[in-house]
Amino acid sequence: MAVPSSASTAELILAPAPAERGALVQARRFLVRNPTLVAGLMALVVVVAGGVFAPVWWTGDPQAMRPVERLRAPSAEWWFGSDQYGRDIYTRTIYGTRVSLVVGAAVSVTSLLIGTALGLVIGFYRRLDAVMMRVMDGLMAIPAILLALALMALMRGSVRNVIVALVIPEIPRVVRLVRASVLSLREAVMVEGARALGVGTPRILVRYILPALVAPLIVHGTYICASAMLVEAYLSFLGAGTPPHIPSWGNIMAEGRAYLQLAFWIILFPGLFLAATVLAINLVGDGLRDLLKVR
Amino acid sequence: MLQQIFRRLMAAIPVMGVVAIAVFALLHVTPGDPAVIIAGDYATPDEVAKIRSKLGLDRPFLVQVGIWLGQVVRGDLGTSIFSGLPVTTLIGQRAEATTGLTVLALLISVAIGVPLGVVAAWKQRSWIDRVVMVFAVSGFSMPVFWLGFILVYVFALSLGWLPVQGYVPLREGFWPFLSHLILPAVTLSVVYMALIARMTRASMLGVLHEDYIRTAFATGLEPRGVLMRHALKNASLPVVTIIGIGFALLIGGAVVTETVFALPGLGRLTVDAIVRRDYPVIQGVLLVVAGVYVLINLVIDLLYAVLDPRIRY
């Protein structure tokens, strides 16, 4: 793991160019060496800007209904067409970006935090290991979507509960990753040295083991984010996700289901946005994996 | 070997025990009174009380867990609140559609994904490799149900080649059965295929740099033979592993696919049960699916020894 413990990934990526080289040359070199990462980041910036500044992009009110104008095909006036209530699909799709981004980001950050904390402790305290890993194996045997569905069946539909339902299936995978690294690092010479000098276990975990985990965790986090966005859409589509009044991509597509033959655009555009966003995040993940040399 | 299989089966028991306890505990760790949640928003206190006593929710938690585990061991997964039928019966009725769908999707993904990965690795950095990699990343990013709708729109609604949705049981003829499963299986296979192609390529790249491959090529053997017999066989362990791990993905995708194509499978059963808050059914499906997953990965573990004679249990 070639990551200096002091530098965060953002610093690594955006590291200032040495004065003698010139920033432009440096930037071009970075682009040539990491085309996937750059392409993914650029697409992601566009999507994030789309979601954050949703009201700016010639959108209207995502809930405004104009029944006279229902099921209009895409045109100069209705860029992505309209749905069965005469709501503007373009506006709703742009606003839907917010839900997906919030869910994706929240799920990946939360599951990384909880999973890392658990993984560090489980990896270092042998006695916990056997029992906890069986528990993790058991949880991992249940497909993530089914587990999330079951959780949603027991909770009210809200964005917060969707995030909870998506975090729980992801935690065991993070724990596995962290634990595996802890197990291999625990025997490392530097850890033995630190131990010999009387450094306590909590300090060893934080100062010696955590830094080595930063790179793989960031890469794993991007994959969690991508899959969380997909599963959020699946849950909404199956009627067990965000409440129907929130214009998430999954909800828009769920409502368009009955009108596939009449108005395929209701499903087409939100799906394209979802696929493009997930693709961008996966590209960033692949790019970071190559850049940070995570195997 | 028999002894090994037995020992492995024994090792799977604690995992299944954890799954059984976990699916049961879900009902209790989520906030709120389980009986009230299951009864729904419009239930009278009387109905809530009825559900509470029917599911035994009025007893201490540990007693409930004990009763549940005892039932599971005897193959009894409880009774559906909505239909009053045993959960095992409901699952039995729905198993055929899901099995057909997942097996067909598995066959399609392996039959296409593995060759794609092999060719991409063989022609590394060529345009074929690029195309395969682009497919692998985008296939992995595609919302399953969205892809299903696009395929339905093109191949069923516009071209009329295949049925839009629905299901015909196998006993009513092979072609009607298959024709209703082709679109769903293709839909479902894309993600899995992408995963397999990617893993095959990565694993093949590792093997193709070995000396014995260069020797094989140098002796003038046909590329096909070298790739398939010499390289793929040695590269197959990670591929087989990912097929097993990815099975969870396949089942998850099946839930969504069955809804798109109105297939009466386990996924549909679960989704209906969720709408009706029929928790015993959800619990049963989760347990059965997890059991199948554990079993498949067990078989794959045992396959390692066949693929790589150096591995002995």
Short mmCIF file of N, CA and C in Angstrom, two decimals, chain A residues 220-294:
data_model
loop_
_atom_site.label_atom_id
_atom_site.label_comp_id
_atom_site.label_asym_id
_atom_site.label_seq_id
_atom_site.Cartn_x
_atom_site.Cartn_y
_atom_site.Cartn_z
N HIS A 220 -13.30 0.55 -1.99
CA HIS A 220 -14.49 -0.24 -1.66
C HIS A 220 -15.70 0.69 -1.47
N GLY A 221 -15.45 1.85 -0.89
CA GLY A 221 -16.53 2.81 -0.67
C GLY A 221 -17.20 3.25 -1.96
N THR A 222 -16.41 3.42 -3.01
CA THR A 222 -17.03 3.81 -4.29
C THR A 222 -17.93 2.69 -4.79
N TYR A 223 -17.51 1.45 -4.62
CA TYR A 223 -18.36 0.34 -5.08
C TYR A 223 -19.64 0.24 -4.25
N ILE A 224 -19.51 0.49 -2.93
CA ILE A 224 -20.71 0.49 -2.09
C ILE A 224 -21.68 1.56 -2.56
N CYS A 225 -21.11 2.74 -2.85
CA CYS A 225 -21.94 3.87 -3.28
C CYS A 225 -22.70 3.50 -4.56
N ALA A 226 -22.00 2.90 -5.52
CA ALA A 226 -22.63 2.53 -6.78
C ALA A 226 -23.74 1.51 -6.55
N SER A 227 -23.45 0.50 -5.76
CA SER A 227 -24.47 -0.54 -5.59
C SER A 227 -25.63 -0.03 -4.74
N ALA A 228 -25.35 0.87 -3.78
CA ALA A 228 -26.44 1.43 -2.97
C ALA A 228 -27.42 2.20 -3.84
N MET A 229 -26.90 2.95 -4.80
CA MET A 229 -27.79 3.70 -5.69
C MET A 229 -28.68 2.75 -6.48
N LEU A 230 -28.09 1.66 -6.98
CA LEU A 230 -28.88 0.69 -7.74
C LEU A 230 -29.95 0.07 -6.84
N VAL A 231 -29.54 -0.38 -5.65
CA VAL A 231 -30.49 -1.08 -4.79
C VAL A 231 -31.59 -0.12 -4.32
N GLU A 232 -31.23 1.15 -4.10
CA GLU A 232 -32.27 2.12 -3.72
C GLU A 232 -33.34 2.17 -4.82
N ALA A 233 -32.88 2.20 -6.07
CA ALA A 233 -33.83 2.24 -7.18
C ALA A 233 -34.67 0.95 -7.20
N TYR A 234 -34.02 -0.20 -6.92
CA TYR A 234 -34.76 -1.46 -6.91
C TYR A 234 -35.84 -1.43 -5.84
N LEU A 235 -35.45 -0.96 -4.64
CA LEU A 235 -36.43 -0.93 -3.54
C LEU A 235 -37.61 -0.03 -3.90
N SER A 236 -37.32 1.16 -4.43
CA SER A 236 -38.41 2.06 -4.81
C SER A 236 -39.26 1.42 -5.89
N PHE A 237 -38.60 0.78 -6.84
CA PHE A 237 -39.32 0.13 -7.93
C PHE A 237 -40.24 -0.95 -7.40
N LEU A 238 -39.80 -1.68 -6.38
CA LEU A 238 -40.61 -2.76 -5.83
C LEU A 238 -41.63 -2.24 -4.82
N GLY A 239 -41.66 -0.92 -4.61
CA GLY A 239 -42.65 -0.35 -3.71
C GLY A 239 -42.24 -0.44 -2.26
N ALA A 240 -40.96 -0.64 -1.97
CA ALA A 240 -40.52 -0.75 -0.58
C ALA A 240 -39.39 0.22 -0.29
N GLY A 241 -39.33 1.31 -1.04
CA GLY A 241 -38.21 2.23 -0.86
C GLY A 241 -38.65 3.59 -0.38
N THR A 242 -38.12 4.63 -1.01
CA THR A 242 -38.49 5.98 -0.63
C THR A 242 -39.98 6.17 -0.90
N PRO A 243 -40.67 6.96 -0.07
CA PRO A 243 -42.12 7.15 -0.25
C PRO A 243 -42.43 7.71 -1.63
N PRO A 244 -43.56 7.30 -2.21
CA PRO A 244 -43.86 7.63 -3.61
C PRO A 244 -43.86 9.13 -3.93
N HIS A 245 -44.10 9.99 -2.93
CA HIS A 245 -44.17 11.41 -3.27
C HIS A 245 -42.80 12.03 -3.53
N ILE A 246 -41.73 11.32 -3.14
CA ILE A 246 -40.39 11.83 -3.42
C ILE A 246 -39.98 11.40 -4.83
N PRO A 247 -39.58 12.34 -5.69
CA PRO A 247 -39.21 11.94 -7.06
C PRO A 247 -37.83 11.32 -7.11
N SER A 248 -37.70 10.06 -6.67
CA SER A 248 -36.42 9.37 -6.86
C SER A 248 -36.50 8.64 -8.19
N TRP A 249 -35.33 8.31 -8.73
CA TRP A 249 -35.32 7.66 -10.05
C TRP A 249 -36.13 6.37 -10.02
N GLY A 250 -35.97 5.61 -8.94
CA GLY A 250 -36.71 4.35 -8.81
C GLY A 250 -38.22 4.59 -8.82
N ASN A 251 -38.67 5.63 -8.09
CA ASN A 251 -40.10 5.93 -8.05
C ASN A 251 -40.64 6.36 -9.40
N ILE A 252 -39.89 7.20 -10.09
CA ILE A 252 -40.36 7.67 -11.40
C ILE A 252 -40.54 6.46 -12.33
N MET A 253 -39.55 5.56 -12.31
CA MET A 253 -39.63 4.39 -13.19
C MET A 253 -40.75 3.45 -12.76
N ALA A 254 -40.95 3.32 -11.43
CA ALA A 254 -42.03 2.45 -10.96
C ALA A 254 -43.37 2.96 -11.47
N GLU A 255 -43.54 4.28 -11.46
CA GLU A 255 -44.81 4.83 -11.92
C GLU A 255 -44.97 4.68 -13.44
N GLY A 256 -43.85 4.68 -14.15
CA GLY A 256 -43.91 4.59 -15.61
C GLY A 256 -44.16 3.18 -16.12
N ARG A 257 -44.10 2.22 -15.17
CA ARG A 257 -44.20 0.82 -15.55
C ARG A 257 -45.46 0.50 -16.35
N ALA A 258 -46.58 0.99 -15.88
CA ALA A 258 -47.86 0.66 -16.51
C ALA A 258 -47.98 1.32 -17.88
N TYR A 259 -47.12 2.30 -18.15
CA TYR A 259 -47.26 3.07 -19.39
C TYR A 259 -46.13 2.78 -20.37
N LEU A 260 -45.49 1.60 -20.20
CA LEU A 260 -44.33 1.30 -21.02
C LEU A 260 -44.63 1.43 -22.50
N GLN A 261 -45.77 0.87 -22.92
CA GLN A 261 -46.08 0.88 -24.34
C GLN A 261 -46.46 2.28 -24.83
N LEU A 262 -47.17 3.04 -23.98
CA LEU A 262 -47.65 4.37 -24.36
C LEU A 262 -46.57 5.43 -24.23
N ALA A 263 -45.77 5.31 -23.19
CA ALA A 263 -44.85 6.39 -22.86
C ALA A 263 -43.55 5.81 -22.30
N PHE A 264 -42.75 5.21 -23.19
CA PHE A 264 -41.52 4.56 -22.74
C PHE A 264 -40.54 5.54 -22.12
N TRP A 265 -40.70 6.86 -22.46
CA TRP A 265 -39.73 7.84 -21.96
C TRP A 265 -39.77 8.02 -20.45
N ILE A 266 -40.89 7.68 -19.82
CA ILE A 266 -40.96 7.82 -18.37
C ILE A 266 -39.91 6.92 -17.71
N ILE A 267 -39.69 5.75 -18.31
CA ILE A 267 -38.70 4.83 -17.76
C ILE A 267 -37.32 5.08 -18.34
N LEU A 268 -37.28 5.43 -19.63
CA LEU A 268 -36.00 5.53 -20.33
C LEU A 268 -35.04 6.52 -19.66
N PHE A 269 -35.51 7.76 -19.44
CA PHE A 269 -34.58 8.81 -19.03
C PHE A 269 -34.05 8.66 -17.60
N PRO A 270 -34.93 8.41 -16.61
CA PRO A 270 -34.37 8.21 -15.27
C PRO A 270 -33.40 7.03 -15.24
N GLY A 271 -33.72 5.97 -16.01
CA GLY A 271 -32.84 4.81 -16.06
C GLY A 271 -31.49 5.15 -16.65
N LEU A 272 -31.50 5.96 -17.71
CA LEU A 272 -30.24 6.39 -18.32
C LEU A 272 -29.40 7.17 -17.31
N PHE A 273 -30.07 8.09 -16.59
CA PHE A 273 -29.34 8.88 -15.60
C PHE A 273 -28.75 7.98 -14.52
N LEU A 274 -29.56 7.03 -14.06
CA LEU A 274 -29.09 6.13 -13.01
C LEU A 274 -27.90 5.32 -13.52
N ALA A 275 -28.05 4.73 -14.73
CA ALA A 275 -26.96 3.92 -15.27
C ALA A 275 -25.70 4.76 -15.44
N ALA A 276 -25.86 5.99 -15.96
CA ALA A 276 -24.69 6.83 -16.19
C ALA A 276 -24.01 7.20 -14.88
N THR A 277 -24.80 7.50 -13.86
CA THR A 277 -24.22 7.88 -12.56
C THR A 277 -23.48 6.70 -11.94
N VAL A 278 -24.12 5.54 -11.95
CA VAL A 278 -23.48 4.37 -11.37
C VAL A 278 -22.21 4.04 -12.16
N LEU A 279 -22.29 4.16 -13.48
CA LEU A 279 -21.11 3.91 -14.31
C LEU A 279 -19.99 4.86 -13.94
N ALA A 280 -20.32 6.15 -13.78
CA ALA A 280 -19.29 7.14 -13.43
C ALA A 280 -18.61 6.75 -12.12
N ILE A 281 -19.42 6.35 -11.13
CA ILE A 281 -18.84 6.00 -9.83
C ILE A 281 -17.99 4.74 -9.94
N ASN A 282 -18.46 3.76 -10.73
CA ASN A 282 -17.66 2.56 -10.92
C ASN A 282 -16.34 2.88 -11.61
N LEU A 283 -16.38 3.81 -12.57
CA LEU A 283 -15.14 4.20 -13.25
C LEU A 283 -14.19 4.87 -12.27
N VAL A 284 -14.73 5.74 -11.42
CA VAL A 284 -13.89 6.38 -10.40
C VAL A 284 -13.27 5.30 -9.51
N GLY A 285 -14.09 4.31 -9.14
CA GLY A 285 -13.58 3.22 -8.31
C GLY A 285 -12.45 2.46 -8.99
N ASP A 286 -12.67 2.09 -10.25
CA ASP A 286 -11.63 1.37 -11.00
C ASP A 286 -10.38 2.22 -11.14
N GLY A 287 -10.58 3.51 -11.44
CA GLY A 287 -9.45 4.43 -11.61
C GLY A 287 -8.66 4.56 -10.31
N LEU A 288 -9.38 4.74 -9.20
CA LEU A 288 -8.70 4.87 -7.91
C LEU A 288 -7.96 3.59 -7.56
N ARG A 289 -8.57 2.45 -7.91
CA ARG A 289 -7.93 1.18 -7.60
C ARG A 289 -6.57 1.08 -8.31
N ASP A 290 -6.56 1.50 -9.58
CA ASP A 290 -5.30 1.46 -10.31
C ASP A 290 -4.32 2.50 -9.76
N LEU A 291 -4.84 3.70 -9.48
CA LEU A 291 -3.98 4.79 -9.02
C LEU A 291 -3.36 4.47 -7.66
N LEU A 292 -4.20 3.96 -6.75
CA LEU A 292 -3.73 3.70 -5.39
C LEU A 292 -3.13 2.32 -5.25
N LYS A 293 -3.10 1.57 -6.35
CA LYS A 293 -2.51 0.24 -6.38
C LYS A 293 -3.13 -0.68 -5.33
N VAL A 294 -4.47 -0.65 -5.27
CA VAL A 294 -5.17 -1.61 -4.43
C VAL A 294 -5.35 -2.84 -5.30
#
